[in-house]
Amino acid sequence: MLLFALGEGGLLVVAAGVLGLVVWAAGVWWFLAYRGAVRVFGLLVAVAAPVAVLVLFAHHRLWLTALVIVLCWGAALALARAALRRADPEPPMRAVAAPGPRRPVLFMNPRSGGGKVGRFGLVERAEEHGARVVLLDHSVRTDVAALARTAVAEGADLLGVAGGDGSLAPVAAVAAEHDLPFLVVPAGTRNHFALDLGLDRADPSRTLAALTGGEELRVDLGEVSGRAFVNTVSFGVYADIVQSPGYREDKVGTVLALLPELLAGEGVQRVDARADATVLTDRQALLVSNNPYGSTEGLGLGDRRPRLDGGELGVLGIRVDGVAEAADVVLRGTRSTGLRALTAQRVEVTAAGGAGAGELPVAVDGDALRMPAPVVCTLHPRALRVLVPRDRPGLPAPVPTVNWRRLAALAFGRADRGSDRTSREQSRD
C-alpha cells in the first residue's frame, strides 16, 4: 500500500536501496576474499555504494520519501514483533530459591579479562562470603578439571570459576558429574555464557552475592567428542583462524591476512555435517551452539541465546563462494542457499567430500583444538545447576522472528499457538 501511495518515487527508493545493498555486499566480499588491488577496490565499492544511494535520493529529492519508507518499515517490524511476543510468549528460564553453600571453592584466573580478578577485588570478596579461592597459574600447564575433582573429594559443595568462557566448561563438567551447583563469575573479556544467564558483566563481584543465598537455574551442557562446552563449537573458517599463532596478539590483522585463502582459496578445511536427519555439505563454516541463538532478520544469528534449557543444539552452516552468493545471503539471510540455520539433538561433523579420517581444527568456546573425525556434538539437557544472585540484570524479552504467515493468522483471528508452546514447556518440566 505504501508503494502505491508514493508512486514511482517509492519504487525508485526501494529499487535503489536493494541495488545498493547488493553492490555493498559485493564490495565486502572482494575486500574479505582477496588481497592487493582487489581488496582496495572492494573497500572503495563498499563505501561508495551507500554514498551513491544517498546522492541519488538527494538528486531526485526523494530523501523524505526514503525516510518515510524506512520509518514505516521500522514501525511495521516493531509492531509485528510486539504482536508475536504477546501471542507466543517465551517462558523464562525457571529459577528456584537455593541456600548458600557451606564449602564453596572458586577457581580464579588473575590474567583473564585484563586482570578483572584483581581490579574488582574478587579474591577478597569471595573469601568474605566464605569461599576458598584457588588462583590458576597459566605460566604452567594446569588441569583445572583435576583440581575441581580434588576439591570435590575434599568436601566442596559448590564449584565456581572467575575467568573467561574457555575456563568454564571443564569445571562445569565436574560440577554436573557430581550434581553440585556451579557459579559463573564473569571475569573474562566477552563472557557470553554469563550474558545468557542474565548476569552483570560490568561488575563481576555482584555475582558473588549468590554465595549467601541466591537462585538456581537448571541449564543444558554441551559435549563435543567427550569434552564439555557451554557456548559454541566452531568448524571451518573460524576454527582455522584461531589456530594461527598470531591470533591472540593481533586478531584483526590475522583475520584479514588469512581470510582470502580461507574464503576463496584452498586453505580452509571445509566440512560436511549431519544434524539429526539433515545433511549439510561443503560448508566453509559451521557453528554448533548450546541452544540456538536468537534470530535476526539479517543473517539469522543474534548475539545471545534466549534460553539455555531448551534441550536443543543450534546449528548454523555457511557456504559462500562468490559475489552472487554473498549478496544472496545479505538479502535473504537464512532463506538463501548459502546460509542454513536449524536445531538438532546430535551433530556429526566430518571433512568435506568424505575425505576420510584424520583430525579437524575445532574451536571449543574459543579455544583452538584438533579433534579426530568424525566430531560428534550432543547435549545433556538440564545437567548443570547454576547458582545466580537474585538481584541481577536478567534477560530481555527475546526478539521473535517476524513470521508474516503467523501474523496473518493473528490478524484474522485464527487459533493461537501459544497454548502449544505452553504445553511443550510443561512437558519438558
XYZ file of C-alpha atoms in Angstrom:
429
model
C 0.000 0.000 0.000
C 2.876 2.372 0.765
C 4.412 1.799 -2.678
C 1.094 2.500 -4.422
C 0.608 5.655 -2.374
C 4.051 7.036 -3.140
C 4.032 6.074 -6.825
C 7.220 5.954 -8.859
C 9.230 7.702 -6.186
C 8.593 4.898 -3.714
C 9.515 2.267 -6.290
C 12.758 4.068 -7.070
C 13.656 4.278 -3.381
C 13.103 0.556 -2.872
C 14.897 -0.416 -6.092
C 17.881 1.824 -5.340
C 18.072 0.546 -1.769
C 18.102 -3.106 -2.836
C 20.667 -2.451 -5.596
C 22.854 -0.514 -3.177
C 22.728 -3.403 -0.709
C 23.752 -5.895 -3.412
C 26.685 -3.726 -4.538
C 27.741 -3.198 -0.911
C 27.718 -6.981 -0.321
C 29.874 -7.465 -3.431
C 32.381 -4.906 -2.163
C 32.569 -6.556 1.243
C 33.170 -9.945 -0.408
C 36.015 -8.588 -2.564
C 37.534 -6.900 0.492
C 37.456 -10.069 2.612
C 38.226 -12.711 -0.008
C 41.098 -11.074 -1.920
C 44.335 -9.202 -1.355
C 46.089 -6.297 -3.008
C 44.310 -4.140 -5.564
C 41.114 -6.202 -5.475
C 40.837 -5.702 -1.708
C 41.301 -1.942 -2.089
C 38.700 -1.878 -4.882
C 36.274 -3.846 -2.709
C 36.703 -1.381 0.150
C 36.007 1.535 -2.200
C 32.886 -0.184 -3.550
C 31.608 -0.991 -0.038
C 31.993 2.660 0.987
C 30.749 4.134 -2.290
C 27.545 2.055 -2.555
C 25.620 3.624 0.353
C 27.002 7.077 -0.503
C 25.754 6.727 -4.095
C 22.293 5.740 -2.878
C 22.106 8.815 -0.647
C 23.295 11.070 -3.502
C 20.618 9.568 -5.775
C 17.911 10.262 -3.215
C 19.111 13.840 -2.776
C 19.348 14.465 -6.534
C 15.781 13.275 -7.153
C 14.554 14.898 -3.943
C 13.477 11.550 -2.607
C 15.213 11.701 0.763
C 11.907 12.426 2.512
C 10.239 9.539 0.667
C 13.089 7.257 1.706
C 12.821 8.424 5.293
C 9.057 7.750 5.334
C 9.542 4.254 3.903
C 12.256 3.435 6.447
C 10.138 4.705 9.338
C 7.048 2.819 8.140
C 9.008 -0.386 7.682
C 10.609 0.005 11.106
C 7.215 0.601 12.703
C 5.764 -2.435 10.906
C 8.572 -4.672 12.212
C 8.275 -3.298 15.753
C 4.509 -3.874 15.836
C 4.900 -7.318 14.273
C 7.418 -8.389 16.914
C 5.250 -6.970 19.692
C 2.245 -8.934 18.413
C 4.225 -12.164 18.108
C 5.826 -11.689 21.522
C 2.410 -11.229 23.108
C 0.753 -14.112 21.222
C 3.615 -16.601 21.662
C 5.450 -15.587 24.852
C 8.740 -17.324 25.531
C 8.669 -18.679 29.106
C 11.727 -17.535 31.071
C 14.220 -19.970 32.488
C 12.805 -21.168 35.777
C 14.789 -20.202 38.869
C 14.252 -21.769 42.303
C 15.479 -20.482 45.661
C 18.729 -22.082 46.794
C 20.517 -21.981 50.156
C 24.048 -20.659 50.329
C 26.798 -23.316 50.090
C 28.847 -24.168 53.162
C 32.156 -25.074 51.476
C 32.353 -23.314 48.108
C 35.551 -23.449 46.054
C 36.244 -20.894 43.331
C 38.946 -21.116 40.664
C 40.161 -17.703 39.506
C 42.336 -16.711 36.570
C 44.177 -13.484 37.564
C 45.085 -12.702 33.922
C 41.638 -13.107 32.447
C 39.813 -10.052 31.123
C 42.861 -7.823 31.543
C 43.116 -8.551 35.263
C 39.495 -8.272 36.396
C 40.131 -10.570 39.356
C 42.471 -8.016 40.913
C 40.668 -4.925 39.638
C 37.368 -5.908 41.277
C 38.928 -7.484 44.386
C 37.269 -10.819 43.635
C 39.570 -12.897 45.851
C 38.895 -10.812 48.954
C 35.164 -10.565 48.293
C 34.832 -14.300 47.680
C 36.662 -15.073 50.918
C 34.355 -12.676 52.775
C 31.480 -14.888 51.563
C 33.227 -17.990 52.953
C 34.691 -19.344 49.711
C 38.073 -20.969 49.268
C 39.868 -19.421 46.289
C 42.319 -21.279 44.068
C 44.351 -18.993 41.797
C 45.268 -20.531 38.442
C 48.849 -20.123 37.249
C 48.804 -20.140 33.444
C 52.580 -19.962 33.234
C 52.450 -23.721 33.784
C 50.068 -26.276 32.296
C 47.164 -26.689 34.722
C 44.488 -29.377 34.632
C 41.658 -27.365 36.177
C 39.280 -30.338 35.929
C 41.633 -32.396 38.092
C 41.795 -29.531 40.604
C 37.996 -29.432 40.660
C 37.762 -33.184 41.314
C 40.249 -32.821 44.160
C 38.121 -30.034 45.631
C 35.036 -32.261 45.468
C 36.914 -35.092 47.172
C 37.855 -32.657 49.955
C 34.209 -31.768 50.556
C 33.422 -28.819 48.275
C 29.659 -28.349 47.869
C 29.938 -25.708 45.114
C 32.397 -25.164 42.281
C 32.867 -21.832 40.553
C 35.090 -20.098 38.025
C 36.118 -16.457 37.685
C 37.540 -16.225 34.184
C 36.737 -16.348 30.502
C 34.378 -18.679 28.705
C 37.160 -21.133 27.880
C 37.797 -21.755 31.596
C 34.189 -22.595 32.473
C 33.428 -25.887 30.735
C 35.983 -28.208 32.439
C 34.833 -27.177 35.921
C 31.175 -27.145 34.873
C 31.537 -30.735 33.673
C 32.850 -31.818 37.098
C 30.024 -29.950 38.841
C 27.442 -31.649 36.604
C 29.065 -35.045 37.144
C 28.684 -34.697 40.925
C 25.358 -32.777 40.771
C 26.880 -29.757 42.521
C 25.886 -26.121 41.945
C 28.160 -24.116 39.662
C 28.933 -20.393 39.986
C 29.919 -18.231 36.998
C 31.853 -15.045 37.819
C 32.169 -13.079 34.535
C 35.812 -12.054 34.799
C 36.715 -12.708 31.146
C 36.638 -10.483 28.082
C 33.279 -11.296 26.496
C 31.563 -13.659 28.955
C 28.906 -14.989 26.561
C 27.683 -17.640 28.995
C 27.227 -15.051 31.754
C 25.372 -12.794 29.312
C 22.859 -15.544 28.537
C 22.444 -16.285 32.253
C 21.422 -12.664 32.798
C 24.447 -11.819 34.971
C 26.072 -8.414 35.404
C 29.175 -8.469 33.191
C 30.132 -4.880 34.064
C 30.661 -5.724 37.756
C 31.551 -9.421 38.238
C 31.687 -9.008 42.013
C 27.869 -8.788 42.093
C 27.684 -12.475 41.181
C 29.346 -13.413 44.477
C 26.157 -12.408 46.313
C 24.759 -15.788 45.257
C 27.078 -17.431 47.801
C 24.937 -16.141 50.664
C 21.631 -17.220 49.173
C 20.703 -16.986 45.545
C 18.661 -18.802 42.922
C 19.387 -21.913 40.950
C 18.901 -22.428 37.229
C 18.971 -25.825 35.535
C 20.696 -25.388 32.162
C 21.947 -27.645 29.387
C 25.577 -28.661 28.984
C 27.054 -29.400 25.571
C 29.524 -32.166 24.775
C 31.837 -32.430 21.774
C 33.630 -35.780 21.416
C 33.800 -36.240 25.192
C 34.687 -32.620 26.032
C 32.166 -30.258 27.643
C 31.257 -26.870 26.183
C 28.963 -24.110 27.424
C 28.723 -21.855 24.353
C 29.823 -22.922 20.882
C 31.845 -25.354 18.809
C 33.128 -23.905 15.525
C 34.467 -25.631 12.420
C 35.909 -24.260 9.196
C 36.988 -20.647 8.759
C 36.852 -19.501 12.393
C 38.420 -22.702 13.693
C 41.318 -22.293 11.233
C 41.810 -18.650 12.214
C 42.067 -19.299 15.959
C 44.672 -21.998 15.255
C 47.033 -19.282 13.993
C 49.881 -18.477 16.445
C 49.402 -14.723 15.970
C 45.642 -14.647 16.534
C 45.750 -13.732 20.242
C 48.185 -10.839 19.720
C 46.634 -9.358 16.549
C 43.122 -10.643 15.882
C 42.131 -8.160 13.160
C 45.423 -8.454 11.282
C 45.345 -12.244 11.445
C 41.762 -12.392 10.172
C 42.469 -10.078 7.228
C 45.638 -11.989 6.358
C 44.027 -15.439 6.420
C 40.511 -14.831 5.075
C 41.441 -14.642 1.353
C 42.934 -18.122 1.428
C 40.156 -19.482 3.611
C 37.240 -17.995 1.658
C 38.357 -18.022 -1.975
C 41.354 -20.343 -1.902
C 42.007 -23.926 -0.893
C 43.284 -23.184 2.590
C 40.107 -23.880 4.544
C 39.129 -27.317 5.795
C 35.546 -27.455 4.559
C 33.219 -29.738 6.435
C 30.136 -31.871 5.975
C 27.669 -32.303 8.823
C 24.672 -34.424 9.666
C 22.327 -32.648 12.072
C 19.872 -35.376 13.036
C 18.397 -36.277 9.613
C 19.534 -33.068 7.814
C 22.752 -33.145 5.785
C 24.871 -30.015 5.257
C 27.634 -30.373 2.674
C 30.812 -28.485 1.802
C 30.422 -25.735 4.405
C 33.134 -23.108 4.843
C 31.998 -22.510 8.406
C 29.807 -24.444 10.812
C 28.716 -23.266 14.248
C 27.141 -25.615 16.793
C 25.821 -23.916 19.937
C 24.495 -24.999 23.314
C 20.892 -23.964 22.500
C 20.205 -21.797 19.429
C 20.997 -18.126 19.297
C 18.128 -15.717 18.835
C 17.176 -14.918 15.268
C 17.764 -11.648 13.493
C 16.290 -10.578 10.198
C 19.691 -10.460 8.512
C 21.981 -13.422 8.916
C 19.646 -15.300 11.221
C 22.014 -15.213 14.200
C 21.537 -12.967 17.204
C 24.143 -12.091 19.831
C 22.550 -14.060 22.657
C 20.528 -17.177 23.406
C 17.008 -16.562 24.723
C 17.296 -19.629 26.952
C 19.828 -22.268 27.952
C 17.434 -25.059 28.912
C 15.703 -25.783 25.603
C 17.352 -29.184 25.121
C 18.477 -28.436 21.541
C 21.708 -27.647 19.754
C 21.723 -24.641 17.455
C 23.336 -25.276 14.063
C 24.438 -22.630 11.558
C 26.131 -23.646 8.310
C 27.666 -21.130 5.878
C 28.826 -21.594 2.297
C 29.592 -18.504 0.198
C 31.719 -18.988 -2.926
C 31.316 -15.719 -4.765
C 29.761 -12.300 -5.123
C 26.317 -13.604 -6.092
C 26.073 -15.896 -3.065
C 27.348 -13.142 -0.742
C 24.598 -10.815 -1.991
C 22.017 -13.597 -1.669
C 22.972 -14.169 1.975
C 22.779 -10.443 2.767
C 19.383 -10.065 1.094
C 17.661 -13.293 2.137
C 19.514 -14.440 5.267
C 18.612 -17.988 6.273
C 16.324 -18.300 3.243
C 19.381 -18.199 0.966
C 21.220 -21.286 -0.240
C 24.455 -20.151 1.407
C 23.153 -19.952 4.980
C 21.294 -22.660 6.854
C 20.048 -22.385 10.451
C 18.374 -25.273 12.283
C 18.241 -27.139 15.586
C 19.235 -30.719 16.341
C 19.864 -33.221 19.113
C 23.058 -34.634 17.569
C 25.510 -33.203 15.051
C 28.249 -35.255 13.397
C 30.971 -33.359 11.511
C 33.470 -34.768 9.009
C 35.828 -33.402 6.381
C 34.013 -32.339 3.215
C 33.653 -34.815 0.392
C 34.298 -37.872 2.521
C 37.984 -37.076 2.886
C 38.188 -39.814 5.485
C 39.586 -39.910 8.984
C 42.166 -37.567 10.416
C 41.862 -34.508 12.589
C 39.689 -31.440 12.188
C 40.549 -27.976 13.521
C 37.898 -27.109 16.104
C 37.302 -24.032 18.263
C 35.565 -25.022 21.520
C 34.324 -21.965 23.449
C 37.021 -20.014 21.597
C 39.893 -22.415 22.417
C 41.803 -23.833 19.441
C 41.876 -27.648 19.353
C 42.217 -30.508 16.887
C 39.872 -33.492 17.188
C 39.722 -36.822 15.334
C 36.910 -37.082 12.799
C 34.050 -37.648 12.995
C 33.480 -34.969 15.641
C 30.163 -35.539 17.433
C 28.269 -32.800 19.284
C 25.469 -33.685 21.711
C 23.637 -32.066 24.602
C 22.914 -33.080 28.193
C 19.571 -31.429 28.973
C 19.452 -29.526 32.279
C 22.551 -31.298 33.520
C 24.128 -28.220 35.105
C 22.912 -26.477 38.264
C 23.953 -22.811 38.008
C 23.765 -20.619 41.108
C 22.929 -16.997 40.305
C 22.217 -13.962 42.518
C 18.601 -12.919 42.995
C 19.499 -9.337 42.075
C 20.835 -9.457 38.515
C 20.099 -7.635 35.251
C 18.351 -10.676 33.800
C 17.479 -11.338 30.187
C 15.474 -9.011 27.966
C 12.443 -10.458 26.241
C 13.693 -12.385 23.181
C 13.128 -10.804 19.791
C 10.919 -13.150 17.755
C 11.483 -13.830 14.082
C 8.914 -11.945 12.030
C 6.723 -14.686 10.591
C 4.289 -12.981 8.213
C 2.141 -16.094 7.855
C 1.748 -16.269 11.615
C 0.926 -12.539 11.711
C -1.798 -13.051 9.113
C -3.279 -15.820 11.252
C -3.311 -13.492 14.261
C -4.806 -10.631 12.261
C -7.724 -12.781 11.065
C -8.346 -14.349 14.485
C -7.186 -17.894 13.832
C -6.245 -20.342 16.606
C -3.427 -19.234 18.875
C -0.266 -21.319 19.017
C 0.724 -20.021 22.443
C -1.078 -22.908 24.174
C 1.021 -25.384 22.188
C 4.230 -23.742 23.399
C 2.966 -23.741 26.990
C 2.134 -27.430 26.840
C 5.583 -28.203 25.409
C 7.177 -26.226 28.231
C 5.139 -28.085 30.860
C 6.024 -31.409 29.257
C 9.747 -30.536 29.367
C 9.462 -29.532 33.049
